[in-house]
Amino acid sequence: MVRSIVVVALTLAISVSAMNLPRSSSQGQPRTADRSSEAASVFGTTSDNPNFFDMPKELCIVPKYSSEAGIDHGEEPKPLTTQQALDLCPQATRIAVCDH
């Protein structure tokens, strides 16, 4: 009996302490960005391969250069812009840029 009371008390204490964890008020919130800036500087990078062809609804990984996305075929590779990344991932909740 005493053991079960201790277990319940510990469970409640852990639950209450987890509820009081400080969070950033901006965490998970949309933010404004210059849509002509490089997507990598706005969204961050990952070593995972692009998956934007699948139209993901959660994490969408876009290529680093617009030519790799079939957008621009110029002489010099141009970094993908924030707007281009948003256009490639219209349903995604998060976007990251492939860094290779």
JSON list of N, CA and C in Angstrom, two decimals, residues 8-36:
[
{"chain": "A", "resi": 8, "resn": "VAL", "atom": "N", "xyz": [2.56, 6.62, -6.97]},
{"chain": "A", "resi": 8, "resn": "VAL", "atom": "CA", "xyz": [1.60, 7.61, -7.44]},
{"chain": "A", "resi": 8, "resn": "VAL", "atom": "C", "xyz": [2.11, 9.02, -7.16]},
{"chain": "A", "resi": 9, "resn": "ALA", "atom": "N", "xyz": [2.68, 9.25, -5.99]},
{"chain": "A", "resi": 9, "resn": "ALA", "atom": "CA", "xyz": [3.21, 10.57, -5.65]},
{"chain": "A", "resi": 9, "resn": "ALA", "atom": "C", "xyz": [4.36, 10.95, -6.57]},
{"chain": "A", "resi": 10, "resn": "LEU", "atom": "N", "xyz": [5.25, 10.02, -6.87]},
{"chain": "A", "resi": 10, "resn": "LEU", "atom": "CA", "xyz": [6.35, 10.30, -7.78]},
{"chain": "A", "resi": 10, "resn": "LEU", "atom": "C", "xyz": [5.85, 10.59, -9.19]},
{"chain": "A", "resi": 11, "resn": "THR", "atom": "N", "xyz": [4.87, 9.83, -9.63]},
{"chain": "A", "resi": 11, "resn": "THR", "atom": "CA", "xyz": [4.29, 10.05, -10.96]},
{"chain": "A", "resi": 11, "resn": "THR", "atom": "C", "xyz": [3.69, 11.44, -11.06]},
{"chain": "A", "resi": 12, "resn": "LEU", "atom": "N", "xyz": [2.95, 11.84, -10.04]},
{"chain": "A", "resi": 12, "resn": "LEU", "atom": "CA", "xyz": [2.35, 13.18, -10.03]},
{"chain": "A", "resi": 12, "resn": "LEU", "atom": "C", "xyz": [3.42, 14.27, -10.00]},
{"chain": "A", "resi": 13, "resn": "ALA", "atom": "N", "xyz": [4.46, 14.06, -9.21]},
{"chain": "A", "resi": 13, "resn": "ALA", "atom": "CA", "xyz": [5.52, 15.06, -9.11]},
{"chain": "A", "resi": 13, "resn": "ALA", "atom": "C", "xyz": [6.23, 15.23, -10.45]},
{"chain": "A", "resi": 14, "resn": "ILE", "atom": "N", "xyz": [6.48, 14.14, -11.13]},
{"chain": "A", "resi": 14, "resn": "ILE", "atom": "CA", "xyz": [7.14, 14.21, -12.44]},
{"chain": "A", "resi": 14, "resn": "ILE", "atom": "C", "xyz": [6.22, 14.88, -13.45]},
{"chain": "A", "resi": 15, "resn": "SER", "atom": "N", "xyz": [4.94, 14.55, -13.43]},
{"chain": "A", "resi": 15, "resn": "SER", "atom": "CA", "xyz": [3.98, 15.16, -14.37]},
{"chain": "A", "resi": 15, "resn": "SER", "atom": "C", "xyz": [3.89, 16.66, -14.17]},
{"chain": "A", "resi": 16, "resn": "VAL", "atom": "N", "xyz": [3.81, 17.10, -12.93]},
{"chain": "A", "resi": 16, "resn": "VAL", "atom": "CA", "xyz": [3.69, 18.53, -12.64]},
{"chain": "A", "resi": 16, "resn": "VAL", "atom": "C", "xyz": [4.97, 19.26, -13.02]},
{"chain": "A", "resi": 17, "resn": "SER", "atom": "N", "xyz": [6.13, 18.67, -12.75]},
{"chain": "A", "resi": 17, "resn": "SER", "atom": "CA", "xyz": [7.38, 19.34, -13.11]},
{"chain": "A", "resi": 17, "resn": "SER", "atom": "C", "xyz": [7.55, 19.44, -14.61]},
{"chain": "A", "resi": 18, "resn": "ALA", "atom": "N", "xyz": [7.07, 18.45, -15.35]},
{"chain": "A", "resi": 18, "resn": "ALA", "atom": "CA", "xyz": [7.15, 18.50, -16.81]},
{"chain": "A", "resi": 18, "resn": "ALA", "atom": "C", "xyz": [6.26, 19.60, -17.38]},
{"chain": "A", "resi": 19, "resn": "MET", "atom": "N", "xyz": [5.15, 19.87, -16.74]},
{"chain": "A", "resi": 19, "resn": "MET", "atom": "CA", "xyz": [4.25, 20.91, -17.21]},
{"chain": "A", "resi": 19, "resn": "MET", "atom": "C", "xyz": [4.84, 22.31, -17.03]},
{"chain": "A", "resi": 20, "resn": "ASN", "atom": "N", "xyz": [5.75, 22.46, -16.11]},
{"chain": "A", "resi": 20, "resn": "ASN", "atom": "CA", "xyz": [6.31, 23.77, -15.81]},
{"chain": "A", "resi": 20, "resn": "ASN", "atom": "C", "xyz": [7.61, 24.07, -16.53]},
{"chain": "A", "resi": 21, "resn": "LEU", "atom": "N", "xyz": [7.94, 23.29, -17.56]},
{"chain": "A", "resi": 21, "resn": "LEU", "atom": "CA", "xyz": [9.17, 23.56, -18.31]},
{"chain": "A", "resi": 21, "resn": "LEU", "atom": "C", "xyz": [9.02, 24.86, -19.08]},
{"chain": "A", "resi": 22, "resn": "PRO", "atom": "N", "xyz": [10.02, 25.73, -19.00]},
{"chain": "A", "resi": 22, "resn": "PRO", "atom": "CA", "xyz": [9.93, 26.99, -19.74]},
{"chain": "A", "resi": 22, "resn": "PRO", "atom": "C", "xyz": [10.05, 26.74, -21.24]},
{"chain": "A", "resi": 23, "resn": "ARG", "atom": "N", "xyz": [9.29, 27.47, -22.01]},
{"chain": "A", "resi": 23, "resn": "ARG", "atom": "CA", "xyz": [9.33, 27.36, -23.47]},
{"chain": "A", "resi": 23, "resn": "ARG", "atom": "C", "xyz": [9.49, 28.75, -24.06]},
{"chain": "A", "resi": 24, "resn": "SER", "atom": "N", "xyz": [10.12, 28.78, -25.19]},
{"chain": "A", "resi": 24, "resn": "SER", "atom": "CA", "xyz": [10.24, 30.03, -25.92]},
{"chain": "A", "resi": 24, "resn": "SER", "atom": "C", "xyz": [8.87, 30.35, -26.50]},
{"chain": "A", "resi": 25, "resn": "SER", "atom": "N", "xyz": [8.44, 31.59, -26.35]},
{"chain": "A", "resi": 25, "resn": "SER", "atom": "CA", "xyz": [7.12, 31.97, -26.86]},
{"chain": "A", "resi": 25, "resn": "SER", "atom": "C", "xyz": [7.07, 31.95, -28.38]},
{"chain": "A", "resi": 26, "resn": "SER", "atom": "N", "xyz": [8.23, 32.00, -29.03]},
{"chain": "A", "resi": 26, "resn": "SER", "atom": "CA", "xyz": [8.26, 31.99, -30.50]},
{"chain": "A", "resi": 26, "resn": "SER", "atom": "C", "xyz": [8.44, 30.58, -31.07]},
{"chain": "A", "resi": 27, "resn": "GLN", "atom": "N", "xyz": [8.67, 29.61, -30.21]},
{"chain": "A", "resi": 27, "resn": "GLN", "atom": "CA", "xyz": [8.91, 28.24, -30.67]},
{"chain": "A", "resi": 27, "resn": "GLN", "atom": "C", "xyz": [7.67, 27.70, -31.37]},
{"chain": "A", "resi": 28, "resn": "GLY", "atom": "N", "xyz": [7.86, 27.21, -32.59]},
{"chain": "A", "resi": 28, "resn": "GLY", "atom": "CA", "xyz": [6.76, 26.64, -33.35]},
{"chain": "A", "resi": 28, "resn": "GLY", "atom": "C", "xyz": [5.84, 27.65, -34.00]},
{"chain": "A", "resi": 29, "resn": "GLN", "atom": "N", "xyz": [6.18, 28.92, -33.90]},
{"chain": "A", "resi": 29, "resn": "GLN", "atom": "CA", "xyz": [5.35, 29.98, -34.47]},
{"chain": "A", "resi": 29, "resn": "GLN", "atom": "C", "xyz": [5.92, 30.43, -35.81]},
{"chain": "A", "resi": 30, "resn": "PRO", "atom": "N", "xyz": [5.06, 30.84, -36.74]},
{"chain": "A", "resi": 30, "resn": "PRO", "atom": "CA", "xyz": [5.56, 31.38, -38.00]},
{"chain": "A", "resi": 30, "resn": "PRO", "atom": "C", "xyz": [6.39, 32.65, -37.75]},
{"chain": "A", "resi": 31, "resn": "ARG", "atom": "N", "xyz": [7.33, 32.89, -38.61]},
{"chain": "A", "resi": 31, "resn": "ARG", "atom": "CA", "xyz": [8.12, 34.11, -38.48]},
{"chain": "A", "resi": 31, "resn": "ARG", "atom": "C", "xyz": [8.26, 34.75, -39.86]},
{"chain": "A", "resi": 32, "resn": "THR", "atom": "N", "xyz": [8.48, 36.04, -39.86]},
{"chain": "A", "resi": 32, "resn": "THR", "atom": "CA", "xyz": [8.64, 36.73, -41.13]},
{"chain": "A", "resi": 32, "resn": "THR", "atom": "C", "xyz": [10.06, 36.52, -41.63]},
{"chain": "A", "resi": 33, "resn": "ALA", "atom": "N", "xyz": [10.20, 36.53, -42.93]},
{"chain": "A", "resi": 33, "resn": "ALA", "atom": "CA", "xyz": [11.52, 36.35, -43.54]},
{"chain": "A", "resi": 33, "resn": "ALA", "atom": "C", "xyz": [11.53, 37.03, -44.89]},
{"chain": "A", "resi": 34, "resn": "ASP", "atom": "N", "xyz": [12.71, 37.44, -45.30]},
{"chain": "A", "resi": 34, "resn": "ASP", "atom": "CA", "xyz": [12.89, 37.99, -46.64]},
{"chain": "A", "resi": 34, "resn": "ASP", "atom": "C", "xyz": [12.80, 36.82, -47.62]},
{"chain": "A", "resi": 35, "resn": "ARG", "atom": "N", "xyz": [11.76, 36.79, -48.41]},
{"chain": "A", "resi": 35, "resn": "ARG", "atom": "CA", "xyz": [11.52, 35.65, -49.29]},
{"chain": "A", "resi": 35, "resn": "ARG", "atom": "C", "xyz": [12.51, 35.56, -50.44]},
{"chain": "A", "resi": 36, "resn": "SER", "atom": "N", "xyz": [13.30, 36.60, -50.66]},
{"chain": "A", "resi": 36, "resn": "SER", "atom": "CA", "xyz": [14.32, 36.54, -51.71]},
{"chain": "A", "resi": 36, "resn": "SER", "atom": "C", "xyz": [15.67, 36.07, -51.16]}
]
